[in-house]
Coordinates of C-alpha atoms and ligand atoms in Angstrom, one line a residue:
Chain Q
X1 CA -221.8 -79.5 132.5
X2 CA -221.6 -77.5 128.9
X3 CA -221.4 -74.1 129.7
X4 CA -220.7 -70.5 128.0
X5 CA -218.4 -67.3 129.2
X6 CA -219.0 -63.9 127.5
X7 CA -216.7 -61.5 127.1
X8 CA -218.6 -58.2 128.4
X9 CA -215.2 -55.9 126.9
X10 CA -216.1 -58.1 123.4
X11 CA -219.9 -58.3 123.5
X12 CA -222.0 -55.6 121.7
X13 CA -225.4 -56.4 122.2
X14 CA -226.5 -57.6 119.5
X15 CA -228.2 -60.4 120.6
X16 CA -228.2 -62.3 117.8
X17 CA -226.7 -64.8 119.6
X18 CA -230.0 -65.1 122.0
X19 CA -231.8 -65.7 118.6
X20 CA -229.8 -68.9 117.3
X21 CA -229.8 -70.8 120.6
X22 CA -231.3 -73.5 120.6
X23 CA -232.0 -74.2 124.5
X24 CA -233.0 -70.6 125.1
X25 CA -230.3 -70.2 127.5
X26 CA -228.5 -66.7 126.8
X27 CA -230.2 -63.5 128.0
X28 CA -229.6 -60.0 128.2
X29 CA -227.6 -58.8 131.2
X30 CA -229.1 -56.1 133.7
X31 CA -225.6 -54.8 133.7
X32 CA -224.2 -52.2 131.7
X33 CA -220.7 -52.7 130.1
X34 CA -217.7 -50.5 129.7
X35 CA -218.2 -50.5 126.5
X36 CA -221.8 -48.7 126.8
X37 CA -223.9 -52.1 125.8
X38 CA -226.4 -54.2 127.7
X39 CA -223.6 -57.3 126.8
X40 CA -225.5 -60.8 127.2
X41 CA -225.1 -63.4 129.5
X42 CA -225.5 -67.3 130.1
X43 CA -228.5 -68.1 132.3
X44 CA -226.9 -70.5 133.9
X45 CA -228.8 -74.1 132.9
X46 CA -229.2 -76.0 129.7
X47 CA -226.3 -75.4 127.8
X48 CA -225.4 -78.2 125.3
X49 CA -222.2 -76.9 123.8
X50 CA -223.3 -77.0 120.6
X51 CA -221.6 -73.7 119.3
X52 CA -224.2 -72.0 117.6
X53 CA -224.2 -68.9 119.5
X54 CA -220.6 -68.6 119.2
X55 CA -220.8 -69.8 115.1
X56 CA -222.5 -66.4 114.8
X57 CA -221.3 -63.8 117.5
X58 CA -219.8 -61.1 115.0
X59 CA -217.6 -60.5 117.9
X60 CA -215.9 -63.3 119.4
X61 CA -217.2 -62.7 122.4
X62 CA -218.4 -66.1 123.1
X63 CA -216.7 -69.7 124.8
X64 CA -218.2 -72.2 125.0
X65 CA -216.9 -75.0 127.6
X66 CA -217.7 -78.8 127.8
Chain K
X1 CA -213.8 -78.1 131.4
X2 CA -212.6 -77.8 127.5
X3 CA -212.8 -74.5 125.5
X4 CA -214.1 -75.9 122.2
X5 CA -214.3 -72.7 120.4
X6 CA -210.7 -71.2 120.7
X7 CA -209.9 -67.9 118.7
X8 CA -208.3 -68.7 115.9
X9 CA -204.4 -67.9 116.0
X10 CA -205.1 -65.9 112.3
X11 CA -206.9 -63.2 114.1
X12 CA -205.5 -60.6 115.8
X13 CA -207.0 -61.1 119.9
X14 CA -208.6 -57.2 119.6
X15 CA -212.0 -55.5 119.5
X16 CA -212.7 -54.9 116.1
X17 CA -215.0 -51.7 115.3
X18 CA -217.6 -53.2 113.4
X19 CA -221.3 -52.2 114.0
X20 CA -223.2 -54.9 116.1
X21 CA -224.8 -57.2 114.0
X22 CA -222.7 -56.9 111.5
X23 CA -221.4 -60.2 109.3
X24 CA -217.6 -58.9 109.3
X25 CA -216.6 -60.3 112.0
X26 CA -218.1 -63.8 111.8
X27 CA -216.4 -64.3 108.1
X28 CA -213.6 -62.7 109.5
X29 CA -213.7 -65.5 112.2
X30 CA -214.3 -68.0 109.4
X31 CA -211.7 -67.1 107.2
X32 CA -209.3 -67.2 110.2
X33 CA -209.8 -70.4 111.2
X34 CA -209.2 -71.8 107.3
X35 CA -205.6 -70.5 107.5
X36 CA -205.1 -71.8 110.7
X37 CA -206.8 -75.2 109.8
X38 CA -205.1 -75.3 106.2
X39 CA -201.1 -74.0 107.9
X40 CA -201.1 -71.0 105.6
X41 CA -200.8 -68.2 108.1
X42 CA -197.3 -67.4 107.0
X43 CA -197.7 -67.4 103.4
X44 CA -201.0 -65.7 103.2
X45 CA -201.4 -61.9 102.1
X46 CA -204.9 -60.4 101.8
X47 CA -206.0 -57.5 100.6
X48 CA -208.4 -55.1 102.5
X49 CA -210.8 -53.2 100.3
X50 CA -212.1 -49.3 100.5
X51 CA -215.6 -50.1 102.4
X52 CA -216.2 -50.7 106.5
X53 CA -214.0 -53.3 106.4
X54 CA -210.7 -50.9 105.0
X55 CA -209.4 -52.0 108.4
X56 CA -209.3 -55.6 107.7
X57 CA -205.7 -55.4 108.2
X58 CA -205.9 -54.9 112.0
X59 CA -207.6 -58.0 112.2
X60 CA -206.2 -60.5 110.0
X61 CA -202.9 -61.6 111.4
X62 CA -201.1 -62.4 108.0
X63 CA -199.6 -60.1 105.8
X64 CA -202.1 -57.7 104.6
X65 CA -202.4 -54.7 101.7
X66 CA -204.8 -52.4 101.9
X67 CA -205.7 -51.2 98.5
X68 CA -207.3 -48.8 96.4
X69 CA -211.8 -48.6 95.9
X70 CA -212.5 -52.1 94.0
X71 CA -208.7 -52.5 92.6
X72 CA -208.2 -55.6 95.3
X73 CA -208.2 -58.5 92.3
X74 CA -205.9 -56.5 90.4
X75 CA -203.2 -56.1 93.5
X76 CA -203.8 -59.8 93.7
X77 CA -203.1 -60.2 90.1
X78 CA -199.5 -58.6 90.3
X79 CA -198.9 -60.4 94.0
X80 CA -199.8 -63.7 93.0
X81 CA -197.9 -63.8 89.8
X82 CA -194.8 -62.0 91.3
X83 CA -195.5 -64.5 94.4
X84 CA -196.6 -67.4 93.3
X85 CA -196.0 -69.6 96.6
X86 CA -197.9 -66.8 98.5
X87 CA -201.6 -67.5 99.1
X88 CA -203.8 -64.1 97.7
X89 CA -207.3 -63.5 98.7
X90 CA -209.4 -60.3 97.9
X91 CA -211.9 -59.3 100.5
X92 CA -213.9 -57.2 99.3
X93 CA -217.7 -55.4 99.9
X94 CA -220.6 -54.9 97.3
X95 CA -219.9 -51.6 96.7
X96 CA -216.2 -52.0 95.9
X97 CA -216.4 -55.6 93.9
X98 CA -219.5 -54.9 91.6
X99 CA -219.4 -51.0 91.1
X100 CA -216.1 -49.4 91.2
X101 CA -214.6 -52.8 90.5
X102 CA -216.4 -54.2 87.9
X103 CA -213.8 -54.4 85.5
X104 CA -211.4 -55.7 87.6
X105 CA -213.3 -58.5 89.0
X106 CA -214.4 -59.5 85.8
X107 CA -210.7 -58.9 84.0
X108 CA -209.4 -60.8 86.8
X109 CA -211.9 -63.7 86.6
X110 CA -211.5 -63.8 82.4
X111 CA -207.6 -64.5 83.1
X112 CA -208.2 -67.2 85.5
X113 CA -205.8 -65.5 87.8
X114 CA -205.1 -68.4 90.8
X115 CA -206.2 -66.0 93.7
X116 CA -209.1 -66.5 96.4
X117 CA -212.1 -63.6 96.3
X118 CA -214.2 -63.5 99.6
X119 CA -217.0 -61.3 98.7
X120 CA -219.2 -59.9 101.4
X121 CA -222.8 -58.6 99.6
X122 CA -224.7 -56.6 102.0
X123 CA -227.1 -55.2 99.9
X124 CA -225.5 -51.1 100.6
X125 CA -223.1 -49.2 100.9
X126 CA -222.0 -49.0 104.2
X127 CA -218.8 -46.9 105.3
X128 CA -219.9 -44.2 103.3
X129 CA -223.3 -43.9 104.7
X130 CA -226.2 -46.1 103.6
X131 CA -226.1 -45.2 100.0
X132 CA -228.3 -47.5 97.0
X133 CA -225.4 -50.1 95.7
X134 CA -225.3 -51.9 92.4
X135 CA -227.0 -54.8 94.8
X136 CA -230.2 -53.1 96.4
X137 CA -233.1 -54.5 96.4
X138 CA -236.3 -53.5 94.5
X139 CA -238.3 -51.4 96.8
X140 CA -235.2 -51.6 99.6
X141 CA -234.6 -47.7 101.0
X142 CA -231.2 -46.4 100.8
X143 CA -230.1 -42.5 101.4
X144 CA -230.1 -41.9 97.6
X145 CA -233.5 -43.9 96.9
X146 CA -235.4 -42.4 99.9
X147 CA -238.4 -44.6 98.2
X148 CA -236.7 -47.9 97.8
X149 CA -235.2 -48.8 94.7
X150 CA -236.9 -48.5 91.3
X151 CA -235.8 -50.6 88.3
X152 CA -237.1 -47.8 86.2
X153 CA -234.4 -45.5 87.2
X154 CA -231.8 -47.6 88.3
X155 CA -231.9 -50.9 86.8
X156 CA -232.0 -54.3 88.6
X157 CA -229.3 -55.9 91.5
X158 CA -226.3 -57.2 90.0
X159 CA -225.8 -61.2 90.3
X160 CA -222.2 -61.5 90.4
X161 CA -222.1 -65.2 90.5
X162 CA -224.7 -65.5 88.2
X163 CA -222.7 -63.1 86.1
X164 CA -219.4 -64.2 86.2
X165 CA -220.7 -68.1 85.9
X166 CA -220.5 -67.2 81.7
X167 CA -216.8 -66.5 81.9
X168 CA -214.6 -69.4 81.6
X169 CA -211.9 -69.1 83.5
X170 CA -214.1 -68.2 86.5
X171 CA -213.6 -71.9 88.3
X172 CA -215.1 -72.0 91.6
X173 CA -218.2 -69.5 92.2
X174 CA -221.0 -70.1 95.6
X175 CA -222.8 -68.2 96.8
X176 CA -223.5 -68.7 101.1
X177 CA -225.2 -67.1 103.5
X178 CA -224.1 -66.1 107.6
X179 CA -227.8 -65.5 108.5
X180 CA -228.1 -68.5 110.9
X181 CA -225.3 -71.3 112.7
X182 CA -225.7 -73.8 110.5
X183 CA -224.7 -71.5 107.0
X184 CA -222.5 -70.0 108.6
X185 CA -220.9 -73.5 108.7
X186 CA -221.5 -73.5 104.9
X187 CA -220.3 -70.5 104.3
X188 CA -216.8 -71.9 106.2
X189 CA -216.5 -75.1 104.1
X190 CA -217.0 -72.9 100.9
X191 CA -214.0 -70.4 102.3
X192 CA -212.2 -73.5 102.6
X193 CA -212.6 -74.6 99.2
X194 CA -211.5 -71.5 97.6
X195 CA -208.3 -71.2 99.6
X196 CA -207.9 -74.6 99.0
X197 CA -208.8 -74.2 95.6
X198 CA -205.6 -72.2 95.1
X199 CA -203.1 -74.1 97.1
X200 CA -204.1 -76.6 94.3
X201 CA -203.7 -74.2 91.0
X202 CA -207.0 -74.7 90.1
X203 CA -207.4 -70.9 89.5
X204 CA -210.0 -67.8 90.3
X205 CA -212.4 -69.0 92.8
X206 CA -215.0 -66.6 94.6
X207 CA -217.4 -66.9 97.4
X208 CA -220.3 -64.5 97.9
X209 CA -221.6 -64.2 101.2
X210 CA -225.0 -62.4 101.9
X211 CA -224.5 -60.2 104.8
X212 CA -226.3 -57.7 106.7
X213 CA -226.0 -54.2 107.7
X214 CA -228.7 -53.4 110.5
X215 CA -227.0 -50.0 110.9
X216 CA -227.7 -48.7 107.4
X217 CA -230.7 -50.9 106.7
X218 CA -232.4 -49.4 109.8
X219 CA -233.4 -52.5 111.2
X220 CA -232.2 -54.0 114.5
X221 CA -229.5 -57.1 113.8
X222 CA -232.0 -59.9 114.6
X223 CA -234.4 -58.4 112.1
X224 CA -231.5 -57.8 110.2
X225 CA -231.3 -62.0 110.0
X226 CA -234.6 -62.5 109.2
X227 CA -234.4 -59.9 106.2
X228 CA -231.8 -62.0 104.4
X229 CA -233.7 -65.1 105.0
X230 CA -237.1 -63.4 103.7
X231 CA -235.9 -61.2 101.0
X232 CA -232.3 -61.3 100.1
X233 CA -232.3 -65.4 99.6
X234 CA -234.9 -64.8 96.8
X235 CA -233.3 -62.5 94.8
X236 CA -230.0 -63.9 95.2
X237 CA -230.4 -67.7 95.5
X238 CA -227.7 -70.3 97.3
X239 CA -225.5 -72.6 96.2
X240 CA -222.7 -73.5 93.7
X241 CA -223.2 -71.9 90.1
X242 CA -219.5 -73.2 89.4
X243 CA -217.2 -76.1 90.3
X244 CA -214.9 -76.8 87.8
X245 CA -211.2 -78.5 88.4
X246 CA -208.4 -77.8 86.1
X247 CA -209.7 -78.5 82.1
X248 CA -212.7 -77.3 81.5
Ligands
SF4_301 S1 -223.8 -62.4 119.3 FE1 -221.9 -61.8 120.4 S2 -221.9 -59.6 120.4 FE2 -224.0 -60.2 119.9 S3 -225.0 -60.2 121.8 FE3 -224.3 -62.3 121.5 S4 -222.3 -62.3 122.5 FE4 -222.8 -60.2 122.3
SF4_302 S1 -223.5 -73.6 123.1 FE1 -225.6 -74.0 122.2 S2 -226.9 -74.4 123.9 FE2 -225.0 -73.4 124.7 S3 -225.5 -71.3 124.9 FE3 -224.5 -71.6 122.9 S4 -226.2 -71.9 121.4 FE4 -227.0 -72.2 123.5

């Protein structure tokens, strides 16, 4: 099953990633990070791999897994 | 379980300090993954501009220069001629490549010099603190034009592609967009080409890439995406305004 990891230390919260998925299946995480940002996080279903979330993080902090 | 999106060996594995939102980091990522895709890590020197991205040198994991407000075509210029099997790009912001550096981009692009320019137009100046650029829109707010630009007093935003289209020995000119997956995707394959470009002697080839910066536009980064769609497409349209090889 496709599948994504976020790097909370990476992640800034921009959440732009939450806007170019297509399968609605990143949300914001409850959980503050070191770094001082609500970082994102997969929800856990309907991941296709498809890579657009990661096409556009800024930050890297995206991997997708297949 | 396959990683499919592994960082690319060109970048340095570090936070970088960028705002979030902002469309360094993905070109960075982009033009990382062309050295690494074309083999040209270890012959590659770039050239990090005065702007938010003055630490572009941290990131990039070739050898870098970090040069004087706009003068990054011109460092290219001596590099590439005292270098000539070294692969030059210019990274530079709006504020740097069509204000401060007008003359050189335009010098550089009239000689033809054989050097990559990655041009990231965000509309502002953003290091120095939100301040009207040469490409702000009509009626966009900046700390110096509180009311959003007037043409009246400050003219209209520069086209650089459009611009530097009429010169000659300009060869290769798009412009691209990182505002959703699927230009950002364009945006690599036009990176490509202008590295490429040069490994092939075809001379001065630029890509403009319309960025955002939600910081000093005020606007949160997903409104930041639909602003360039809405507004900063129109005014500066997409696409190739020059593909010539060799000749002409
Ligand atoms: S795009 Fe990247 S930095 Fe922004 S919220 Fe998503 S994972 Fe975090
Ligand atoms: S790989 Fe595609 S489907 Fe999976 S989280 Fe990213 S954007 Fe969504």
């Amino acid at each position: 099953m496709p599948e994504i990891k976020v790097d909370d230390s990476k992640c800034k919260g921009c959440y732009i990633c939450i806007e170019a998925c297509p399968k609605k299946c990143i949300e914001i995480s409850k959980e503050f990070s070191k770094s001082g940002y609500y970082p994102v996080k997969y929800t856990g279903a309907d991941c296709i791999a498809c890579q657009q979330c990661s096409r556009i993080c800024p930050d890297l902090a995206i991997d997708v897994y297949k | 379980m396959q990683l499919l999106n592994k960082r690319p060996e060109s970048l340095v594995d570090m936070k970088m300090h960028y705002c979030p939102g902002c469309s360094h980091g993905i070109v960075h990522r982009l033009i990382a993954e062309v050295m690494d895709e074309l083999d040209i890590r270890n012959r590659t020197i770039g050239i990090a501009p005065v702007g938010c991205s003055v630490f572009a040198d941290k990131y990039f994991n070739c050898d870098m220069i970090q040069g004087p407000h706009g003068r990054g075509p011109a460092i290219a210029t001596g590099l590439k001629r005292t270098t000539p099997g070294a692969i030059v790009f210019s990274y530079q912001g709006d504020g740097d490549l069509s204000s401060i550096g007008m003359a050189e981009i335009v010098h550089t692009a009239i000689r033809s010099e054989n050097i990559t320019v990655i041009f990231i137009n965000n509309a502002i100046y953003g290091m120095t603190g939100g301040q009207m650029a040469p490409t702000t829109l009509i009626g966009q707010k900046a700390t110096t034009c509180v009311y959003g630009r007037d043409p009246k007093l400050t003219g209209n935003p520069i086209k650089m592609c459009e611009l530097l289209a009429t010169i000659k020995g300009a060869k290769y000119l798009e412009r691209t967009s990182v505002h959703t997956a699927p230009n950002v995707i364009k945006t690599k394959n036009a990176i490509k080409k202008a590295f490429k470009n040069q490994i092939d002697n075809v001379g001065f080839s630029m890509v403009e890439i319309l960025s955002t910066c939600p910081t000093n536009w005020k606007i949160d980064p997903v409104k930041s995406l639909k602003y360039v769609n809405d507004n900063m497409i129109k005014v500066f349209p997409l696409g190739v305004y020059k593909d010539s090889k060799g000749g002409e």
